[in-house]
Tab-separated table of C-alpha atoms in Angstrom:
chain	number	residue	atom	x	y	z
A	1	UNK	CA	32.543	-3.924	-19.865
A	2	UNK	CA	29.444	-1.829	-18.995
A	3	UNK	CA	27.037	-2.955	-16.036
A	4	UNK	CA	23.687	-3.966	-18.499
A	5	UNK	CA	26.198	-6.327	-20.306
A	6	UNK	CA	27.962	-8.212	-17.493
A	7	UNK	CA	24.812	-8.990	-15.135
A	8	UNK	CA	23.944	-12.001	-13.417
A	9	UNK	CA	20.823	-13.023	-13.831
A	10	UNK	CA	20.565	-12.863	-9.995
A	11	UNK	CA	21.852	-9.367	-10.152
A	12	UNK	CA	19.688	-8.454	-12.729
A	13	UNK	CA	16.245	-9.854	-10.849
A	14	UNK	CA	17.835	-7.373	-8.143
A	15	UNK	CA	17.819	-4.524	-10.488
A	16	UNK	CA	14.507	-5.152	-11.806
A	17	UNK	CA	13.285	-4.364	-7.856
A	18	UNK	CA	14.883	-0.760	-8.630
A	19	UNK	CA	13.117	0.728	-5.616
A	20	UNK	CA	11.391	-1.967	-4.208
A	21	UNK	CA	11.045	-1.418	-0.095
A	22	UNK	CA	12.431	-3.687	2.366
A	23	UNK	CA	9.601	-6.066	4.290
A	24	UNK	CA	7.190	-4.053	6.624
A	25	UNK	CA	7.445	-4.761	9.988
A	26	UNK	CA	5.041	-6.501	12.592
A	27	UNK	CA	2.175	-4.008	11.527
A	28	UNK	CA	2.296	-4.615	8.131
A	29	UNK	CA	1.725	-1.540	7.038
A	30	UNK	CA	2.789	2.228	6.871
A	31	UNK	CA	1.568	5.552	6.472
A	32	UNK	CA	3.691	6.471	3.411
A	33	UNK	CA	2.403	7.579	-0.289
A	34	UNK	CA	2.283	4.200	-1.204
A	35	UNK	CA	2.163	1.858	2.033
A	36	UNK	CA	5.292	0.352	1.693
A	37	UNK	CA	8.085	0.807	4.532
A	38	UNK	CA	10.175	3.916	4.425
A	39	UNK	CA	13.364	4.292	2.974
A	40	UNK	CA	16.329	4.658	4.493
A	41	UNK	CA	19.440	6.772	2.934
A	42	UNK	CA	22.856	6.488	4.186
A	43	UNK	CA	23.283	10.233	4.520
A	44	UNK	CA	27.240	11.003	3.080
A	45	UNK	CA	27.371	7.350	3.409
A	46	UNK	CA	27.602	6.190	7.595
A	47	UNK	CA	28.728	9.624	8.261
A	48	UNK	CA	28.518	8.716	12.123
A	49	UNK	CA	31.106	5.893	11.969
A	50	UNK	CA	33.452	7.196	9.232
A	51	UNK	CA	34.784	9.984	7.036
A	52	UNK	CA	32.041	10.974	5.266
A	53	UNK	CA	32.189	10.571	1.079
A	54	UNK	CA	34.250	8.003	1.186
A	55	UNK	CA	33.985	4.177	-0.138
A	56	UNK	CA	34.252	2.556	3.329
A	57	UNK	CA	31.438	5.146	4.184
A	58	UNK	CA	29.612	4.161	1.761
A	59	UNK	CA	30.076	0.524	1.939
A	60	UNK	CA	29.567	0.599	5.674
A	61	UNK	CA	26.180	2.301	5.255
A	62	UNK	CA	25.091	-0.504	3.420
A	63	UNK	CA	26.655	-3.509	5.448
A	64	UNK	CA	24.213	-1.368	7.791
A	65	UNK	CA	20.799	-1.777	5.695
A	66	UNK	CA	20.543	1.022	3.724
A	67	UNK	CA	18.662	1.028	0.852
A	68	UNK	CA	20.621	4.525	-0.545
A	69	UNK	CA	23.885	5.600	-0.787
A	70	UNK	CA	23.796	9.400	-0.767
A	71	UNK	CA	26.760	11.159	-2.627
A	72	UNK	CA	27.185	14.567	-3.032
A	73	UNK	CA	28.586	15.871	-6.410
A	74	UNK	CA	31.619	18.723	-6.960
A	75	UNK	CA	33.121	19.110	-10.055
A	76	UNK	CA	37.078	18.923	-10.519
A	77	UNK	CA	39.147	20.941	-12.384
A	78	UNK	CA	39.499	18.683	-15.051
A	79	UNK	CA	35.593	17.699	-15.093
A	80	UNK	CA	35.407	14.812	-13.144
A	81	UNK	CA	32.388	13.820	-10.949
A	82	UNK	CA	33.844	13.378	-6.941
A	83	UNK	CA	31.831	12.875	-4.123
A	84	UNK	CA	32.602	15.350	-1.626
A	85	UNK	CA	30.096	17.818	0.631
A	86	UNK	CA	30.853	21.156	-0.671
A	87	UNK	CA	33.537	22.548	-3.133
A	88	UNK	CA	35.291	23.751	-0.585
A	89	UNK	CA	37.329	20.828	1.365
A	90	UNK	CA	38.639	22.191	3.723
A	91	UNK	CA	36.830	21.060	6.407
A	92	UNK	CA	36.781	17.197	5.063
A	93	UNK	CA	40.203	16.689	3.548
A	94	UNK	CA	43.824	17.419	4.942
A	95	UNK	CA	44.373	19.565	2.050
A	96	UNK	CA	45.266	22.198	4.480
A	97	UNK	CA	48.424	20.673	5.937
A	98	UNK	CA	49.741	19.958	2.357
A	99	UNK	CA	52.707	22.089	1.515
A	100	UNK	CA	52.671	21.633	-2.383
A	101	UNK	CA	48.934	23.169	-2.267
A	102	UNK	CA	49.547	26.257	0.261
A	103	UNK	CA	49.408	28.745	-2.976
A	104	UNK	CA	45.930	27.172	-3.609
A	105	UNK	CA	44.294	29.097	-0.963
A	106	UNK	CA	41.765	31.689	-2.264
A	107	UNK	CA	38.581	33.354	-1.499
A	108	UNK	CA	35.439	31.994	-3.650
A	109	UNK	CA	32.338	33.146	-3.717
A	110	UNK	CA	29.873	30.222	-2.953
A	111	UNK	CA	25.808	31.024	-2.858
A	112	UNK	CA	26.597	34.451	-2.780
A	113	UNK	CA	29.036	33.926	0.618
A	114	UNK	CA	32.358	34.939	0.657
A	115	UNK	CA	34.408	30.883	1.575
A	116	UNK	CA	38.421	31.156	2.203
A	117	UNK	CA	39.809	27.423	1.664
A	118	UNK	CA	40.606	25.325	-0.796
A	119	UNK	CA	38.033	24.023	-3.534
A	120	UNK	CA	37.984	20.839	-5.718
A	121	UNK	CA	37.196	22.881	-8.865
A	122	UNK	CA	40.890	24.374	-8.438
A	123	UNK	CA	42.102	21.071	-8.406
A	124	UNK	CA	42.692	17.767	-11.089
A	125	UNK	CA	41.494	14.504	-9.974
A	126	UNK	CA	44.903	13.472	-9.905
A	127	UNK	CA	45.748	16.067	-7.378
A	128	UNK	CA	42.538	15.467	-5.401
A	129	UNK	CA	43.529	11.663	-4.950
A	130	UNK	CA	46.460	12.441	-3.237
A	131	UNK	CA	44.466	14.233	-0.263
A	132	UNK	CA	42.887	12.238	2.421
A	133	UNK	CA	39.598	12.486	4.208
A	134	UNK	CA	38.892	13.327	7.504
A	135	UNK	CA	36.385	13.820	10.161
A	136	UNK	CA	34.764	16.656	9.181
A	137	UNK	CA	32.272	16.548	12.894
A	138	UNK	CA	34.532	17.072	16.255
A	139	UNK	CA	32.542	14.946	18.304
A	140	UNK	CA	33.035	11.610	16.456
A	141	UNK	CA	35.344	9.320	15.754
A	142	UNK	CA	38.859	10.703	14.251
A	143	UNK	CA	40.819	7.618	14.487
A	144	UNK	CA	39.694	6.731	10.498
A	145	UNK	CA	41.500	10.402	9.505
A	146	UNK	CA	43.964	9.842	6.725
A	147	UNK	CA	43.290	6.608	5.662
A	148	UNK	CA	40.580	7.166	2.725
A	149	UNK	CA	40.633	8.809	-0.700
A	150	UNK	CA	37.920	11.195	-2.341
A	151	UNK	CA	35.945	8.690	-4.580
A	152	UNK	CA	34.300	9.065	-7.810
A	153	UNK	CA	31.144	9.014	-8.716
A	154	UNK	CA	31.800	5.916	-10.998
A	155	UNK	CA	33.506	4.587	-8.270
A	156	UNK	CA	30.046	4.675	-6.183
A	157	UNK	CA	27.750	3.278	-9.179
A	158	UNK	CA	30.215	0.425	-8.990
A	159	UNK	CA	30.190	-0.139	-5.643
A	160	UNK	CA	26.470	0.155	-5.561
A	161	UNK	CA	26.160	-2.201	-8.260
A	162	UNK	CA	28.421	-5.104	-7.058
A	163	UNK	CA	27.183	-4.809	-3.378
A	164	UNK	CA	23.789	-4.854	-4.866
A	165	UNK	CA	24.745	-8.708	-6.617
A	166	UNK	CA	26.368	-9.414	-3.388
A	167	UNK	CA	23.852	-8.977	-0.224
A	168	UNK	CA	20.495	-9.809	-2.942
A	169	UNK	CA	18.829	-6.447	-2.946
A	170	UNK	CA	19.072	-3.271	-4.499
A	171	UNK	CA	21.539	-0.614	-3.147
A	172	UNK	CA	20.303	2.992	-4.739
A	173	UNK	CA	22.542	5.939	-5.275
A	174	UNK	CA	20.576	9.643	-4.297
A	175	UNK	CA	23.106	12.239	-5.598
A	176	UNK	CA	22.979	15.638	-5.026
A	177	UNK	CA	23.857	18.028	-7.305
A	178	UNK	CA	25.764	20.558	-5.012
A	179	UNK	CA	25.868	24.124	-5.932
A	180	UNK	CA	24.450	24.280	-9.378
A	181	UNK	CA	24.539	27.666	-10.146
A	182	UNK	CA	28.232	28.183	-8.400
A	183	UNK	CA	29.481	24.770	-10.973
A	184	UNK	CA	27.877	26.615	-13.959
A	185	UNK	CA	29.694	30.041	-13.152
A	186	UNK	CA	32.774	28.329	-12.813
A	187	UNK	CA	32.275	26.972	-16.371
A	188	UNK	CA	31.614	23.246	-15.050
A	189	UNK	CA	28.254	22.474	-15.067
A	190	UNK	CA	26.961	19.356	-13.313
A	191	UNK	CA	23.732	17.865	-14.932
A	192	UNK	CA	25.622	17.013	-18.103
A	193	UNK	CA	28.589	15.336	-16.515
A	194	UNK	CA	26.168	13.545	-14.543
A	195	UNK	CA	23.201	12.473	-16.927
A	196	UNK	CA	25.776	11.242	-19.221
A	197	UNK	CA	27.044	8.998	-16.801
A	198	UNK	CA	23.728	7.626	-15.468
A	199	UNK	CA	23.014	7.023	-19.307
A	200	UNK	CA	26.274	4.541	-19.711
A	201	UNK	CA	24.495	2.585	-16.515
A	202	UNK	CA	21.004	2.346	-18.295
A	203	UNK	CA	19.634	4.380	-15.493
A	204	UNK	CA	17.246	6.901	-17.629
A	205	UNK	CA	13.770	5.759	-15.621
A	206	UNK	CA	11.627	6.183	-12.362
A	207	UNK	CA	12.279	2.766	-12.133
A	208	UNK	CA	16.146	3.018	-12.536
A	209	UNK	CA	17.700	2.717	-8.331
A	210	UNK	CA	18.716	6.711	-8.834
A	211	UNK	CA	16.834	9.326	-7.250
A	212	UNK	CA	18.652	13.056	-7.908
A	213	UNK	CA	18.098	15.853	-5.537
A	214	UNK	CA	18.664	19.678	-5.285
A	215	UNK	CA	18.285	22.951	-3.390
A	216	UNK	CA	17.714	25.098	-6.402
A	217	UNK	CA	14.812	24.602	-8.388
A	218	UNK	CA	16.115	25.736	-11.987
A	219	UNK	CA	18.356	22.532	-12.532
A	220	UNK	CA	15.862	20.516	-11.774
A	221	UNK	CA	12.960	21.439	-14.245
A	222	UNK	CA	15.667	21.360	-16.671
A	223	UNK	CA	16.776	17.862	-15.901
A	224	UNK	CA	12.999	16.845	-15.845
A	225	UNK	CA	13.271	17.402	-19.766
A	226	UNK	CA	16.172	15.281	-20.273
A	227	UNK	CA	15.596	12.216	-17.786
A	228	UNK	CA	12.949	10.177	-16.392
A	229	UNK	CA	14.883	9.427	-13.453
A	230	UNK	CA	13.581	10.241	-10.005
A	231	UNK	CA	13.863	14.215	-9.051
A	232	UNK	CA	13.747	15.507	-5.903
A	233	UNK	CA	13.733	19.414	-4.418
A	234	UNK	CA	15.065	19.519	-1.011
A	235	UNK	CA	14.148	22.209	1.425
A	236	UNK	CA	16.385	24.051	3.554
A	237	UNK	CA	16.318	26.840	6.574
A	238	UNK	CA	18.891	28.789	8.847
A	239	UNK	CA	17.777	27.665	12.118
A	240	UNK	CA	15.184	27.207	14.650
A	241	UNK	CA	14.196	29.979	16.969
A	242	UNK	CA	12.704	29.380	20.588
A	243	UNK	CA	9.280	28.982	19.471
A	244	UNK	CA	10.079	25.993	16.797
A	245	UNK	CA	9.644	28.338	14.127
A	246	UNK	CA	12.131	27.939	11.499
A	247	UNK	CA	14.359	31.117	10.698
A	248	UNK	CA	15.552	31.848	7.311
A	249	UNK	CA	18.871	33.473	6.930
A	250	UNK	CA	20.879	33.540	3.735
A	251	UNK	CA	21.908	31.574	2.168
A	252	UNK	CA	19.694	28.903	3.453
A	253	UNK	CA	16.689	31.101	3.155
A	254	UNK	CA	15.609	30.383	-0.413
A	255	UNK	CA	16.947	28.456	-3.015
A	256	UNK	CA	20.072	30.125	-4.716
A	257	UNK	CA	18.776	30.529	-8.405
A	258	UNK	CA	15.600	32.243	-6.806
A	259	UNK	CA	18.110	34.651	-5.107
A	260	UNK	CA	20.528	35.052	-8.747
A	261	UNK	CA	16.744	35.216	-10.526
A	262	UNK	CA	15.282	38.067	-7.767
A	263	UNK	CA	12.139	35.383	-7.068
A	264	UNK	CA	11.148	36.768	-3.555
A	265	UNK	CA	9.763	33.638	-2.226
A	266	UNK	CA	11.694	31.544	0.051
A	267	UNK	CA	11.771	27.782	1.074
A	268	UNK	CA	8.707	27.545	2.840
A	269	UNK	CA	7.036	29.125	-0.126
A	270	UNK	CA	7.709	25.110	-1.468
A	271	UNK	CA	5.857	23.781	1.059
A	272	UNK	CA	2.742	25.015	0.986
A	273	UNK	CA	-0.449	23.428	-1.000
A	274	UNK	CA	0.657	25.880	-4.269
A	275	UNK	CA	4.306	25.526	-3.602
A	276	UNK	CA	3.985	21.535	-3.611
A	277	UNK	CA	1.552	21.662	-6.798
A	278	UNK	CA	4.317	23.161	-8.530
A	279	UNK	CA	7.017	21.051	-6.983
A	280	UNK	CA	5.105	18.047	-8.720
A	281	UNK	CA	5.544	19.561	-12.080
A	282	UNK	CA	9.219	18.774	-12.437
A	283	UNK	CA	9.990	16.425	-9.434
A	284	UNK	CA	8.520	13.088	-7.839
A	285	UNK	CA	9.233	14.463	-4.184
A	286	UNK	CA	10.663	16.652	-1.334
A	287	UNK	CA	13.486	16.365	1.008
A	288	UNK	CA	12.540	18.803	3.670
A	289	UNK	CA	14.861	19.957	6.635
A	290	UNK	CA	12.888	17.599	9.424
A	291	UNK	CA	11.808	21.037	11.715
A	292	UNK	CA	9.132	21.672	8.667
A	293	UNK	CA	7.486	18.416	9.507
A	294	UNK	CA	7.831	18.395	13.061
A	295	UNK	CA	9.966	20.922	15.435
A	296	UNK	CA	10.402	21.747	18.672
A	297	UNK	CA	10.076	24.476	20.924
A	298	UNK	CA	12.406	26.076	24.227
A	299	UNK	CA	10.733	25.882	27.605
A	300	UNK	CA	11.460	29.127	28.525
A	301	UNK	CA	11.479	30.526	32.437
A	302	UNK	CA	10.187	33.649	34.274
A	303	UNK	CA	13.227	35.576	33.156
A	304	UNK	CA	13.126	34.832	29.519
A	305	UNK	CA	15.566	32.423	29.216
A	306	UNK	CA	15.437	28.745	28.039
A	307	UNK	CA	15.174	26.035	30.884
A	308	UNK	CA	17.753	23.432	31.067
A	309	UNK	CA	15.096	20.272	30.839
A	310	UNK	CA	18.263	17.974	31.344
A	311	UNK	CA	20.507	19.672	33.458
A	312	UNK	CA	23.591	19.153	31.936
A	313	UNK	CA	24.494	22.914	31.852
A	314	UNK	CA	24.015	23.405	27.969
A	315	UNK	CA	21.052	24.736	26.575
A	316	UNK	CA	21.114	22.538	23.447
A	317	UNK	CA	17.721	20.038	21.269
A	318	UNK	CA	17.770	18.168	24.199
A	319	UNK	CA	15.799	20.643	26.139
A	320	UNK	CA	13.024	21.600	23.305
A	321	UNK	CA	9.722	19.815	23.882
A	322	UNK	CA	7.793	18.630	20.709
A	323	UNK	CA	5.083	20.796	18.922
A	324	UNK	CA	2.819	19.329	16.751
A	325	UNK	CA	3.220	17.651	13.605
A	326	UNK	CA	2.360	20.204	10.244
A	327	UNK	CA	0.375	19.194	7.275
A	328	UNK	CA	3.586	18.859	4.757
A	329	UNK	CA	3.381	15.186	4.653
A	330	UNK	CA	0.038	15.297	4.394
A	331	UNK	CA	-0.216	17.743	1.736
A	332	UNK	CA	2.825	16.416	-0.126
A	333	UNK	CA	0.562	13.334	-0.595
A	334	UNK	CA	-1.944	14.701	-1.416
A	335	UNK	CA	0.170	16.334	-4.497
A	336	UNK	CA	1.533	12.978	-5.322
A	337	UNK	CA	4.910	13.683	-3.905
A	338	UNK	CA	7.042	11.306	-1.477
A	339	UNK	CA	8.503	13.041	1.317
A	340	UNK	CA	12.682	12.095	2.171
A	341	UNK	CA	13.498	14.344	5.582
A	342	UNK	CA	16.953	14.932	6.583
A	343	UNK	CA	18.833	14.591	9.005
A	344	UNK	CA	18.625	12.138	11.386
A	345	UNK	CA	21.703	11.277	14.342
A	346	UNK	CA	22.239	9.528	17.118
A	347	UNK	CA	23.642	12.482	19.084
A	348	UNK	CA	21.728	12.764	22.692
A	349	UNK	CA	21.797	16.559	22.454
A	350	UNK	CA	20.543	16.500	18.834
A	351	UNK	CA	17.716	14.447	20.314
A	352	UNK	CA	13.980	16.602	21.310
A	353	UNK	CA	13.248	15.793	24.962
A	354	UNK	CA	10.774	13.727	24.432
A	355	UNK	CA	12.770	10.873	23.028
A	356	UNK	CA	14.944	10.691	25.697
A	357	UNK	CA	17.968	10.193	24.460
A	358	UNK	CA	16.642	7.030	22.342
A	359	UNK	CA	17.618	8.057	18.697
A	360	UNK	CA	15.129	4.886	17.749
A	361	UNK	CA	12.385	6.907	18.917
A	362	UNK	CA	12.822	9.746	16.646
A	363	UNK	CA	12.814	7.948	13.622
A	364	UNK	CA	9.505	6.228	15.152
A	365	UNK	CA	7.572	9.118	15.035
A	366	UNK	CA	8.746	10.448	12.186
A	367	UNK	CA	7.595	7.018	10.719
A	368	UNK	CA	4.290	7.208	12.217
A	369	UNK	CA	3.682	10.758	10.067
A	370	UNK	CA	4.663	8.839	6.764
A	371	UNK	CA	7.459	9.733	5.574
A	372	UNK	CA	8.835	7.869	2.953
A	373	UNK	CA	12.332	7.800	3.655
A	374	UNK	CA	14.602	9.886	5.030
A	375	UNK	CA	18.898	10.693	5.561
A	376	UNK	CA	20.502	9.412	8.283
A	377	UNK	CA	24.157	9.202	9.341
A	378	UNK	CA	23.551	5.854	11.500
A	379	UNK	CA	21.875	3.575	9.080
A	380	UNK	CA	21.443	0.838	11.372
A	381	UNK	CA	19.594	2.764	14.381
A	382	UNK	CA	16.617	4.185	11.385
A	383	UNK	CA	16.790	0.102	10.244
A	384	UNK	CA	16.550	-1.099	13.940
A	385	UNK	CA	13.570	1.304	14.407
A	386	UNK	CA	11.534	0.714	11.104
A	387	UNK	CA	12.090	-3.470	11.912
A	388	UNK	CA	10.233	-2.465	15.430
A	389	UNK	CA	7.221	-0.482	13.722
């Protein structure tokens, strides 16, 4: 039985809130596009506690307070929707140590970079549930490796959908169409797969609790003729250099279709007053790398090199100082568009001096510029810290 005909009427007043924020806190107000608190998005589900793309990720993020979900969409050999970070899985499954799928090993090309692993469009679902997840970050927690299966995307809507009736508020999914232009060369184009299952969910509207995002640009003024849903172009970069500047390096200089199209401009080129004007045409807002809205520079000595602010014999975020906030918020207001930042951790050496080591404070000023929401892999820390605004 499909979701619109097996509602509660308590589920369904849920439903009806689509995107409706969560209370304000003691102020009352914010400083987003429309005043109401920010939204927080379990990034790859609570990628800091668990395997990330995974249902007890997932679920997790929103026993946490997250208002999104976030999964990322790969295609399968057989055309099925899964939910894992890039086509290659490598890095996030044990694929690798399975003997029956050594001889599917190869060399893809993947935004115009040579990748050596193993990718879910060589695969069935079938074969891709018997892998596990794992861990795909060093530093946290690898006791969950092993224990969790790649989940489908109609596995998530589900999930989303029940938890939804059960806590009394509505849990959104943000997918992420990953690698349009490498799905379509590989004869398995996302949007379709996608927009037809979004359709059997009655989620076709801005009001519907889906909001899809991309790094190219083409997929998404084609999906603004076919859906009303929620679009939004993300915004990506290489690096940042001493100065706070960010560096663009390919791939992550420009989106890929501007690269397979020859367009010259690059990702900034989105951010600027013109860039965001046309943004507006086809989506409702940007998901910027957080260093557009507000980096952070090296304190650099007499002899050149970056100081150690901290001491701890690593040159790492933790010894940048803050610069300034830019006008992207502020002009993507001004264009109409809502502004979703990624990423946000609880790392101490992903954390800018100035918030010494408290991950709440980040989020705070990030916050304070307006943003409307933003990814984060520790849903309750960005909760904690919008509850103390």
């Amino acid at each position: 039985m499909h979701f619109r005909t097996q509602l509660t009427v308590a589920a369904a007043a849920v439903l009806l809130a689509a995107c409706a924020s969560p209370g304000a806190g003691p102020s009352g107000k914010f400083p987003t596009l429309t005043g109401a608190p920010p939204q927080v998005i379990g990034h790859r589900g609570a990628a800091g506690y668990l395997p990330e793309h995974t249902m007890a990720s997932y679920k997790r993020a929103i026993e946490l307070g997250a208002d999104f979900i976030e999964p990322d969409l790969v295609v399968t050999k057989d055309g099925e929707l899964v939910a894992r970070h890039e086509p290659n899985i490598t890095a996030t499954t044990d694929v690798s140590t399975r003997p029956e799928f050594a001889s599917r090993k190869t060399t893809r090309k993947v935004d115009g970079v040579d990748e050596t692993g193993w990718f879910a469009t060589d695969f069935t679902l079938a074969e891709l549930r018997t892998l596990r997840a794992k861990q795909a970050n060093p530093v946290r927690d690898q006791s969950y490796n092993g224990q969790f299966q790649i989940p489908t995307f109609r596995e998530i809507l589900e999930l989303a959908k029940t938890e939804s009736a059960r806590v009394g508020r509505t849990i959104g999914v943000y997918p992420e169409t990953k690698h349009p232009t490498y799905h379509v060369q590989n004869g398995l184009p996302i949007e379709p797969r996608l927009l037809k299952m979004l359709a059997e969910y009655g989620y076709t509207t801005k009001e519907s609790p889906v909001v899809i995002q991309s790094f190219e640009v083409s997929n998404l003024k084609e999906l603004r003729k076919l859906t009303g849903v929620r679009l939004v172009q993300l915004v990506d970069g290489d690096g940042v250099d001493a100065k706070g500047n960010v560096t663009l390096v390919a791939p992550f200089d420009k989106p890929y279709d501007f690269a397979v199209n020859k367009d010259p401009r690059n990702f900034p080129d989105l951010l600027t007053p013109a860039g965001l004007a046309e943004v507006k045409t086809y989506a409702d807002g940007i998901g910027p790398w957080k260093p557009y809205l507000l980096s952070a520079a090296q304190v650099l000595g007499p002899d050149g090199k970056p100081k150690d602010l901290n001491g701890d014999g690593k040159i790492t975020d933790a010894d940048r100082v803050l610069l300034p906030p830019t006008d992207v918020v502020k002009n993507a207001h001004a264009a109409g568009l809502f502004v979703h930042p990624f990423t946000f951790r609880n790392e101490k050496e992903l954390l800018v001096s100035d918030y010494n080591g408290d991950p709440k404070a980040e989020y705070k000023r990030f916050y304070q510029l307006g943003v409307d929401g933003l990814f984060s892999d520790f849903s309750d820390t960005a909760v904690a810290a919008r509850s103390e605004m």
